[in-house]
PDB file of C-alpha atoms and ligand atoms in Angstrom:
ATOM      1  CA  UNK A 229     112.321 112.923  78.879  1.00 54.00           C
ATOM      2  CA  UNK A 230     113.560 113.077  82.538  1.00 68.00           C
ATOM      3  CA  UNK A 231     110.579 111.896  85.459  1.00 88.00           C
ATOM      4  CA  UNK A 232     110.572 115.536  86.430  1.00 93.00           C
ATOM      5  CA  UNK A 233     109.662 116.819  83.189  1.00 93.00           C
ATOM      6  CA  UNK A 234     107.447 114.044  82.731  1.00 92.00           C
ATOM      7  CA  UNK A 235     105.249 114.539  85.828  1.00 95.00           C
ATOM      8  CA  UNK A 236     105.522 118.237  84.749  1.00 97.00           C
ATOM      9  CA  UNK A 237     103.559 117.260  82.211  1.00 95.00           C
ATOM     10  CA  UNK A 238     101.033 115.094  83.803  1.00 95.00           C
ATOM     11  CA  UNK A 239     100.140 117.576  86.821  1.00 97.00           C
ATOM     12  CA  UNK A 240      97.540 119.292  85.139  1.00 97.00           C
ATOM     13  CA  UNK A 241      95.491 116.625  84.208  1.00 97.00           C
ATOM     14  CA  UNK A 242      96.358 113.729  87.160  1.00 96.00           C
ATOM     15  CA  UNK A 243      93.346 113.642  89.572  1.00 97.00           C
ATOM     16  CA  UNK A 244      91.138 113.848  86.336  1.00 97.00           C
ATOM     17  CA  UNK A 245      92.705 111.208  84.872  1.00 96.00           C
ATOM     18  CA  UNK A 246      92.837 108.979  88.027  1.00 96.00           C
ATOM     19  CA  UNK A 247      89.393 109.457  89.445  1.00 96.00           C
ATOM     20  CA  UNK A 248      88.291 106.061  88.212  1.00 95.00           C
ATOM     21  CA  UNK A 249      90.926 104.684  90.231  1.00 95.00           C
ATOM     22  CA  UNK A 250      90.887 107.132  93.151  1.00 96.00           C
ATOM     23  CA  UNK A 251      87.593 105.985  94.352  1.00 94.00           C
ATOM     24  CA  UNK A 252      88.079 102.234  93.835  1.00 92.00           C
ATOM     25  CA  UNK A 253      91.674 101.489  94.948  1.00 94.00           C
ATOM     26  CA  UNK A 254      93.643 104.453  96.150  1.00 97.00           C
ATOM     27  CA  UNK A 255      91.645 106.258  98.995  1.00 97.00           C
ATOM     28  CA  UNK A 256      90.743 103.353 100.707  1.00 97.00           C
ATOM     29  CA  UNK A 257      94.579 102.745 101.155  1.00 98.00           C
ATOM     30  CA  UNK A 258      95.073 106.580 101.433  1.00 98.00           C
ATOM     31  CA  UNK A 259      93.053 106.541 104.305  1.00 98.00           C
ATOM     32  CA  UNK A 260      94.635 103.410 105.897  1.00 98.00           C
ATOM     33  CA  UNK A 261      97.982 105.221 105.142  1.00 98.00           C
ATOM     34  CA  UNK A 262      96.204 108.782 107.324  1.00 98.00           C
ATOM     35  CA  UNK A 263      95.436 106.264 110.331  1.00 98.00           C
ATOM     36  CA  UNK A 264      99.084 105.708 110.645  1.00 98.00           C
ATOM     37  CA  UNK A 265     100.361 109.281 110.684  1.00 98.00           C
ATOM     38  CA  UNK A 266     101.427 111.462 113.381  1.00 97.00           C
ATOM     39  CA  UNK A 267     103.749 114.336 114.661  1.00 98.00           C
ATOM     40  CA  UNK A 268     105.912 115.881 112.293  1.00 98.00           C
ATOM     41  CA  UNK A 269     105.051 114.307 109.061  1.00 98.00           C
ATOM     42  CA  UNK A 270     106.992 114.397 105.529  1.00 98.00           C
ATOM     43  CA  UNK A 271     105.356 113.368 102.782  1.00 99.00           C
ATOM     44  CA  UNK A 272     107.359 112.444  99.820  1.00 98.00           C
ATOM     45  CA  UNK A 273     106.224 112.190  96.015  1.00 98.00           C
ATOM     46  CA  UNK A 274     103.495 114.755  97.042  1.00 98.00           C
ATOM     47  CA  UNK A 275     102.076 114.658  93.503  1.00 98.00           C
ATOM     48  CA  UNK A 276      99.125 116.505  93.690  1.00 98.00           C
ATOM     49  CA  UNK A 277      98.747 116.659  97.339  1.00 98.00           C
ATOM     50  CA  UNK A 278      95.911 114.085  97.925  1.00 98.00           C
ATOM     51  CA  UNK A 279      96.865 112.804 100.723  1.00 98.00           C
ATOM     52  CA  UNK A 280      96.465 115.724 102.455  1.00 98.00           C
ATOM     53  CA  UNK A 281      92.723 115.757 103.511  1.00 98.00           C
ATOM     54  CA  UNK A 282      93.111 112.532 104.867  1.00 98.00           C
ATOM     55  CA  UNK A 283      95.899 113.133 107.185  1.00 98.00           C
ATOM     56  CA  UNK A 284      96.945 116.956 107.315  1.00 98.00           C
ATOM     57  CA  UNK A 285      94.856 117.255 110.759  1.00 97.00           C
ATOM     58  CA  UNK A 286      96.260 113.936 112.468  1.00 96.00           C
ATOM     59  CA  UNK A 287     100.301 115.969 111.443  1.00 98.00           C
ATOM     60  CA  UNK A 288     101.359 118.405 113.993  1.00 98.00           C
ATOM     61  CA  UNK A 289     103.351 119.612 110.774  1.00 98.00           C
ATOM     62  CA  UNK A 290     103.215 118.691 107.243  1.00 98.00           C
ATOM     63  CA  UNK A 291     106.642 119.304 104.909  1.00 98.00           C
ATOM     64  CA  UNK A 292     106.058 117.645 101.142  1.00 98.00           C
ATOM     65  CA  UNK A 293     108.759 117.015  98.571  1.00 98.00           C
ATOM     66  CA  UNK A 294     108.470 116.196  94.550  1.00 98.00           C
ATOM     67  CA  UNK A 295     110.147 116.154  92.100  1.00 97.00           C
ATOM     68  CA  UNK A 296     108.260 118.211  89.552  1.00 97.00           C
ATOM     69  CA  UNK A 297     107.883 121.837  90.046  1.00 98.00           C
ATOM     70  CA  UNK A 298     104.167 121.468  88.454  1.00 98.00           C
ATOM     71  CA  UNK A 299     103.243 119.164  91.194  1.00 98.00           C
ATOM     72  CA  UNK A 300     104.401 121.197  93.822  1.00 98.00           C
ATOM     73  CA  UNK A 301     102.074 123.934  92.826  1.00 98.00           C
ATOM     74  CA  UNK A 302      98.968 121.678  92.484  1.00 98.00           C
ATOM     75  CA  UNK A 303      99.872 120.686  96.452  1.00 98.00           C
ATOM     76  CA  UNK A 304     100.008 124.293  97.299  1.00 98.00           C
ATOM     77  CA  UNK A 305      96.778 124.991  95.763  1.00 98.00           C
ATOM     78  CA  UNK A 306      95.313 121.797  97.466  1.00 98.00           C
ATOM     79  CA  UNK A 307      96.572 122.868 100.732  1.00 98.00           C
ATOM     80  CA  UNK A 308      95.637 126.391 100.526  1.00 98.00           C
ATOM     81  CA  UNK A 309      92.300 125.041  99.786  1.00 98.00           C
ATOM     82  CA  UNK A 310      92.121 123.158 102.444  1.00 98.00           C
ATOM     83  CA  UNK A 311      93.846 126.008 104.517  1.00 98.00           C
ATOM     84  CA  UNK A 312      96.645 123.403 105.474  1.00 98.00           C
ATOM     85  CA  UNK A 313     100.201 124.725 106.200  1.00 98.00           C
ATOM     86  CA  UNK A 314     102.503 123.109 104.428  1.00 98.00           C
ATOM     87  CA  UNK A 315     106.290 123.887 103.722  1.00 98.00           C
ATOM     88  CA  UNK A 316     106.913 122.248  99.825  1.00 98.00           C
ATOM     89  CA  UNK A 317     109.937 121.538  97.792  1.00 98.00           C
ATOM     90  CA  UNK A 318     111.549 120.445  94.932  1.00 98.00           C
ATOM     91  CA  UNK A 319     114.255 117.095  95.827  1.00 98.00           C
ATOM     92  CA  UNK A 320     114.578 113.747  95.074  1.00 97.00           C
ATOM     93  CA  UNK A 321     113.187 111.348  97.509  1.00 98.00           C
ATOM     94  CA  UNK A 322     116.648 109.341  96.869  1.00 97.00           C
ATOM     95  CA  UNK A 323     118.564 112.935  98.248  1.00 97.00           C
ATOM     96  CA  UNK A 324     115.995 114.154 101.081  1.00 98.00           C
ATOM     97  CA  UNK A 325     117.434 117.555 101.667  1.00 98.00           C
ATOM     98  CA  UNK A 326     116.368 117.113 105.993  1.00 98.00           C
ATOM     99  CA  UNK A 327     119.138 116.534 108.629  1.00 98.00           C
ATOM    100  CA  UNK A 328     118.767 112.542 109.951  1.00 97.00           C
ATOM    101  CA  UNK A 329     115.750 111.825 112.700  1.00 96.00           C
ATOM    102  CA  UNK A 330     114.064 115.101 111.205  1.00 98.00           C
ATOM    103  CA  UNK A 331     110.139 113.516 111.281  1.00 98.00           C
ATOM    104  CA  UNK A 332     107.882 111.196 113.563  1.00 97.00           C
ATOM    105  CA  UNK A 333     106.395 110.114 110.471  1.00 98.00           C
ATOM    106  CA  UNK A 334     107.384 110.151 106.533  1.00 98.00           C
ATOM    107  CA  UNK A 335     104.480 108.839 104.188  1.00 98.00           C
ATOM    108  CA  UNK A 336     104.948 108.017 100.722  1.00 98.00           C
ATOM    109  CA  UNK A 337     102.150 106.588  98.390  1.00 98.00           C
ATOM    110  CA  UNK A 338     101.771 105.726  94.937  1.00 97.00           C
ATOM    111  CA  UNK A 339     105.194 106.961  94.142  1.00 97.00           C
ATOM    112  CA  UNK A 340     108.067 103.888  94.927  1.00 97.00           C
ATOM    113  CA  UNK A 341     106.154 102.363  91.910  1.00 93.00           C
ATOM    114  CA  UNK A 342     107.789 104.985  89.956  1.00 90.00           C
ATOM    115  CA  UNK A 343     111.256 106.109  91.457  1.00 93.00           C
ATOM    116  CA  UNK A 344     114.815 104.951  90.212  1.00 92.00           C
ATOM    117  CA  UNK A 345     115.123 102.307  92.984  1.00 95.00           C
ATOM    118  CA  UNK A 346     112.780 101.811  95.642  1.00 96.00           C
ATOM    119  CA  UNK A 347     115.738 100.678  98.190  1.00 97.00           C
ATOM    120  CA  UNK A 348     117.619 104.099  97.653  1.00 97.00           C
ATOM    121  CA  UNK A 349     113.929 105.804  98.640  1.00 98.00           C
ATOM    122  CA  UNK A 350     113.379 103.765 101.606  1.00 98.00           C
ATOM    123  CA  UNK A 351     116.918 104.013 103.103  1.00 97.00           C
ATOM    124  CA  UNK A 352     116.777 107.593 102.492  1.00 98.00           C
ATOM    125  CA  UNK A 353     112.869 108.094 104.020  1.00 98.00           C
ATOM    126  CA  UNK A 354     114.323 105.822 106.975  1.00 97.00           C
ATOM    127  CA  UNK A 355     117.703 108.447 107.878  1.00 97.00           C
ATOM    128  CA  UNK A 356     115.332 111.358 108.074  1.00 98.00           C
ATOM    129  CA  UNK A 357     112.737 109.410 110.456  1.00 97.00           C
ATOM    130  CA  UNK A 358     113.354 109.964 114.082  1.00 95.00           C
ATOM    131  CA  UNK A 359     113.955 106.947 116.071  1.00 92.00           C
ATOM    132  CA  UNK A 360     110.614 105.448 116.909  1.00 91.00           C
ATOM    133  CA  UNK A 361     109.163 107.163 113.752  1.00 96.00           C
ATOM    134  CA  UNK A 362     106.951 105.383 111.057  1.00 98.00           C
ATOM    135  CA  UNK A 363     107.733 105.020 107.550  1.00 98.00           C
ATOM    136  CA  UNK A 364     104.064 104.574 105.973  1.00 98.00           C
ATOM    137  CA  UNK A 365     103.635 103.436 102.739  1.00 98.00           C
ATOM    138  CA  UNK A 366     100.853 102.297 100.113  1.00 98.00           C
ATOM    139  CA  UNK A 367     101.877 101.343  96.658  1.00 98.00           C
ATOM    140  CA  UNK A 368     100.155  99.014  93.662  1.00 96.00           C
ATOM    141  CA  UNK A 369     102.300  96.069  93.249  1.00 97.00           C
ATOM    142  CA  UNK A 370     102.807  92.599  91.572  1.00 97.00           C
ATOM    143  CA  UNK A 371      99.151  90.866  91.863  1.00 97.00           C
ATOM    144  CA  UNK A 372      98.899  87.964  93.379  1.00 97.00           C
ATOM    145  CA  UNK A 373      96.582  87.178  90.376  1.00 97.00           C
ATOM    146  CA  UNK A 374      97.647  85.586  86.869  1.00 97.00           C
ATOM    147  CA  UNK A 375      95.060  87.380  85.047  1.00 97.00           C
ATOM    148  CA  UNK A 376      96.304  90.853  86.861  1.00 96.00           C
ATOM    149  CA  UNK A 377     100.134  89.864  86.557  1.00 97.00           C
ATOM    150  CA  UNK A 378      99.820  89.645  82.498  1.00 97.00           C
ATOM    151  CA  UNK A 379      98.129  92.779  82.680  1.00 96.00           C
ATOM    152  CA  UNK A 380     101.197  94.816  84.848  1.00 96.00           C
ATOM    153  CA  UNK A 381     104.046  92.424  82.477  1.00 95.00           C
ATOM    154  CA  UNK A 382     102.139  94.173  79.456  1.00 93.00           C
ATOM    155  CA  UNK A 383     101.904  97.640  81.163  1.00 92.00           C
ATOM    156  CA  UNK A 384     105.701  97.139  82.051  1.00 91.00           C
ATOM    157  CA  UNK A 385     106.775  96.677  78.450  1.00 89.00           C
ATOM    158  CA  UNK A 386     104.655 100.189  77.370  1.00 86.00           C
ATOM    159  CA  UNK A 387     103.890 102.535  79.735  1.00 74.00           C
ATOM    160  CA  UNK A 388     106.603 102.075  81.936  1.00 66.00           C
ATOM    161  CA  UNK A 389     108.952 103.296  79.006  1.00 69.00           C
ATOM    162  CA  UNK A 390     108.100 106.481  79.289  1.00 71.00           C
ATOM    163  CA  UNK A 391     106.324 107.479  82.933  1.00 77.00           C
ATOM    164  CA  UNK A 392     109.114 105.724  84.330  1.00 83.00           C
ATOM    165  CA  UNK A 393     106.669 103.076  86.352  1.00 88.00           C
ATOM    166  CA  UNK A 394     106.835 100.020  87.270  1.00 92.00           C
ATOM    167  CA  UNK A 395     104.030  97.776  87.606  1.00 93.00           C
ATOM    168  CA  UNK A 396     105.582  94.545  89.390  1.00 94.00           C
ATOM    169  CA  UNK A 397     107.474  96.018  91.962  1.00 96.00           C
ATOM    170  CA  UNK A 398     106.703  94.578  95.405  1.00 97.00           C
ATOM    171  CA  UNK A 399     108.854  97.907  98.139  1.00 97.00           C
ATOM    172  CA  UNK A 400     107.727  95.496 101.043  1.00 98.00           C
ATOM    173  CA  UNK A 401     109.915  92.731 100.310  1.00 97.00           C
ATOM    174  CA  UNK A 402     113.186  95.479 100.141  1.00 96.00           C
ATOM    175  CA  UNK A 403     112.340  97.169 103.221  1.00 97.00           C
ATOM    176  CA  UNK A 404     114.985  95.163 104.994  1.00 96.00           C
ATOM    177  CA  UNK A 405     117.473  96.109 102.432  1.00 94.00           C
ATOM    178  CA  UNK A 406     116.777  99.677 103.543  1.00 94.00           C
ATOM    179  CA  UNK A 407     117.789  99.072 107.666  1.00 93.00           C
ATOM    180  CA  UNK A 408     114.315  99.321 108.432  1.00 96.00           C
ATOM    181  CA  UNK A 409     111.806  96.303 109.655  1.00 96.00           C
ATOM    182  CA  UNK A 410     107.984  95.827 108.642  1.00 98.00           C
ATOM    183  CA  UNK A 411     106.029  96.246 111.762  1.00 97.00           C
ATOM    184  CA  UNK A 412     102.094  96.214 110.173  1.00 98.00           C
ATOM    185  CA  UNK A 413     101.085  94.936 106.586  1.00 98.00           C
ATOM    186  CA  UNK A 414      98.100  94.593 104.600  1.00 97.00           C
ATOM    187  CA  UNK A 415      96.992  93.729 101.104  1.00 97.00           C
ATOM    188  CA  UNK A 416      93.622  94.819  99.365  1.00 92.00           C
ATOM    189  CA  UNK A 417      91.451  92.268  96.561  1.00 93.00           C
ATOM    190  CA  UNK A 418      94.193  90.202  93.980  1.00 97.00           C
ATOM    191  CA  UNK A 419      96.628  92.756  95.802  1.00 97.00           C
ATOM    192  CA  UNK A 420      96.905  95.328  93.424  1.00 97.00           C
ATOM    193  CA  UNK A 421      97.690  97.705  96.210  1.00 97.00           C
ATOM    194  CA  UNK A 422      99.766  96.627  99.270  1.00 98.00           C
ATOM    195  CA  UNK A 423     100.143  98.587 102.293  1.00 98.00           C
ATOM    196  CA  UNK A 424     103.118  98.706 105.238  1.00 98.00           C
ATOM    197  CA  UNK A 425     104.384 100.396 107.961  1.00 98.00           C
ATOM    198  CA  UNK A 426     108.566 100.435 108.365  1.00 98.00           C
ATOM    199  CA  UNK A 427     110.715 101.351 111.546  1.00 96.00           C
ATOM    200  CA  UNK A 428     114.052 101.920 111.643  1.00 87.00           C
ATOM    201  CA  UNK A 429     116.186  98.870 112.349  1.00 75.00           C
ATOM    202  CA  UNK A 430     117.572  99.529 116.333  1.00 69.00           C
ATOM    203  CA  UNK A 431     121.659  99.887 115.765  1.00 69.00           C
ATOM    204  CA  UNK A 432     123.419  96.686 116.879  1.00 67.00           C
ATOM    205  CA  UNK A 433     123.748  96.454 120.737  1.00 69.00           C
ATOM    206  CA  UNK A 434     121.224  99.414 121.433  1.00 66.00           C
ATOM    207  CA  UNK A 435     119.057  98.620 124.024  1.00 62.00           C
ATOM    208  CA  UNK A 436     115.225  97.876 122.898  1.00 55.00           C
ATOM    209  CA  UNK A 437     112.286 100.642 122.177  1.00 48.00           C
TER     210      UNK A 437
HETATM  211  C1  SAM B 618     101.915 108.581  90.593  1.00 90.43           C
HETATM  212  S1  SAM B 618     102.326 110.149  91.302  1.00 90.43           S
HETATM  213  C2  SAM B 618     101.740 109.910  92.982  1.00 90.43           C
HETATM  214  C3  SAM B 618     101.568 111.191  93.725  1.00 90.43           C
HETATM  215  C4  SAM B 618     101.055 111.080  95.155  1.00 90.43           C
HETATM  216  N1  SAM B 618     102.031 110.475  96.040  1.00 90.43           N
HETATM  217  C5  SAM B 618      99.733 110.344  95.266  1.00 90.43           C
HETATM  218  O1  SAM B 618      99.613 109.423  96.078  1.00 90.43           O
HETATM  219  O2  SAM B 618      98.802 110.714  94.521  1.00 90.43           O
HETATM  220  C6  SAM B 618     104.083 110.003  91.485  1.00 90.43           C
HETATM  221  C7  SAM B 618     104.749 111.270  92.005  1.00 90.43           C
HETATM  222  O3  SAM B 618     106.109 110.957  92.339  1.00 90.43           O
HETATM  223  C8  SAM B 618     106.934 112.038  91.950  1.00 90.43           C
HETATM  224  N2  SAM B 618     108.302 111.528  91.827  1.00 90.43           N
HETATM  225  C9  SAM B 618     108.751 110.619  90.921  1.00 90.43           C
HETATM  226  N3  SAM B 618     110.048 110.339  91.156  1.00 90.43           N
HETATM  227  C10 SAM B 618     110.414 111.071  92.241  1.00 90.43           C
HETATM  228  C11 SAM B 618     111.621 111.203  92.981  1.00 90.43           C
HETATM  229  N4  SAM B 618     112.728 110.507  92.629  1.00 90.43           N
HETATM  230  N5  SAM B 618     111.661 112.051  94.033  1.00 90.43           N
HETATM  231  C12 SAM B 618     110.561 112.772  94.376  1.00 90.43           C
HETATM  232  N6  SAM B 618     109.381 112.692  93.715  1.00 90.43           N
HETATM  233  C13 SAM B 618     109.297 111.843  92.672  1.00 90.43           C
HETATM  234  C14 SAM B 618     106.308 112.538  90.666  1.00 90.43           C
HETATM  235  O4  SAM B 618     106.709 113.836  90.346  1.00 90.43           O
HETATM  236  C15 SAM B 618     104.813 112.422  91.012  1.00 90.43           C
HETATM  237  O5  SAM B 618     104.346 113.597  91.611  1.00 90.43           O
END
């Protein structure tokens, strides 16, 4: 089953199955990740748009991309509900369809966990920032605790078959991979979800800012 098809799948049924979660790990890093927005702002992943309370007010606009279709449509209805305008479509955060320096901000959460490769995402999310933009992005990782680690190695060798996700990944430690350079990071409890903020690396010889 490609991702697309299964995320397709998933839509439906995500923020009902994550609520547990939600409430203990991922909005407190959601709204860390709002903070750090500003101007135009692309989200990528979208999922099912739950981000956008948090940070559609700070965005002077908001453009999301996914790769499922069935996603899409849950962030529509979010954002209608939330009478947020929002311009949403389908492409592959590896093959952002946005000329380069397009955004002041591109946030991505919950989703590198779960792409191809992470470095391919990040390069891409850093051509479409403008220069001085922010890349923002919160993410569970590799623990920094045994009992947590055996946990995502077991995870990785069942779940991950078929959602696609990884649970040791660690998109921090690639960001320089991706021409861009870690200006603010933070780490919750055992680090089960790790938080940055990325700038594009100045071109050689450029003069600083
Ligand atoms: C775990 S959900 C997270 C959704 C949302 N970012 C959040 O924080 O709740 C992962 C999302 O990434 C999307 N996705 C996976 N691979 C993708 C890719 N290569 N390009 C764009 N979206 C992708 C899935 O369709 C899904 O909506």
């Amino acid at each position: 089953m490609s991702s697309a098809a299964y995320w397709d799948r998933e839509a439906a049924s995500y923020d009902r199955r994550t609520a547990f979660l939600e409430r203990r790990l991922l909005a407190p890093a959601r709204a860390w990740a709002a903070e750090r927005v500003r101007g135009r702002t692309l989200e990528v992943a979208i999922g099912t748009g739950a981000n956008l309370p948090y940070y559609a007010a700070r965005a002077t606009s908001v453009t999301g991309v996914d790769l499922s279709a069935e996603m899409l449509a849950a962030s529509a209805r979010r954002a209608a509900d939330l009478d947020v305008s929002i311009e949403l479509l389908r492409a592959d955060v590896a093959a952002l369809p946005f000329e380069p320096a397009s955004f002041d901000t591109v946030l991505c959460t919950f989703a590198l966990c779960g792409v191809d490769d992470e470095r391919a995402a990040l390069r891409e999310m850093g051509r479409v920032l403008r220069p001085g933009g922010r890349v923002v992005v919160a993410d569970h990782v590799v623990s920094s605790a045994a009992a947590f680690r055996l946990l995502q190695r077991l995870l990785d060798a069942t779940a991950a078959r078929e959602s696609g996700e990884h649970h040791r990944r660690r998109p921090v430690l690639v960001v320089p991979d991706a021409g861009l350079v870690v200006q603010e990071q933070e780490a919750g409890r055992f680090r089960l979800v790790e938080r940055f903020v990325a700038v594009r690396q100045p071109a050689p010889g450029a003069p600083p800012g």
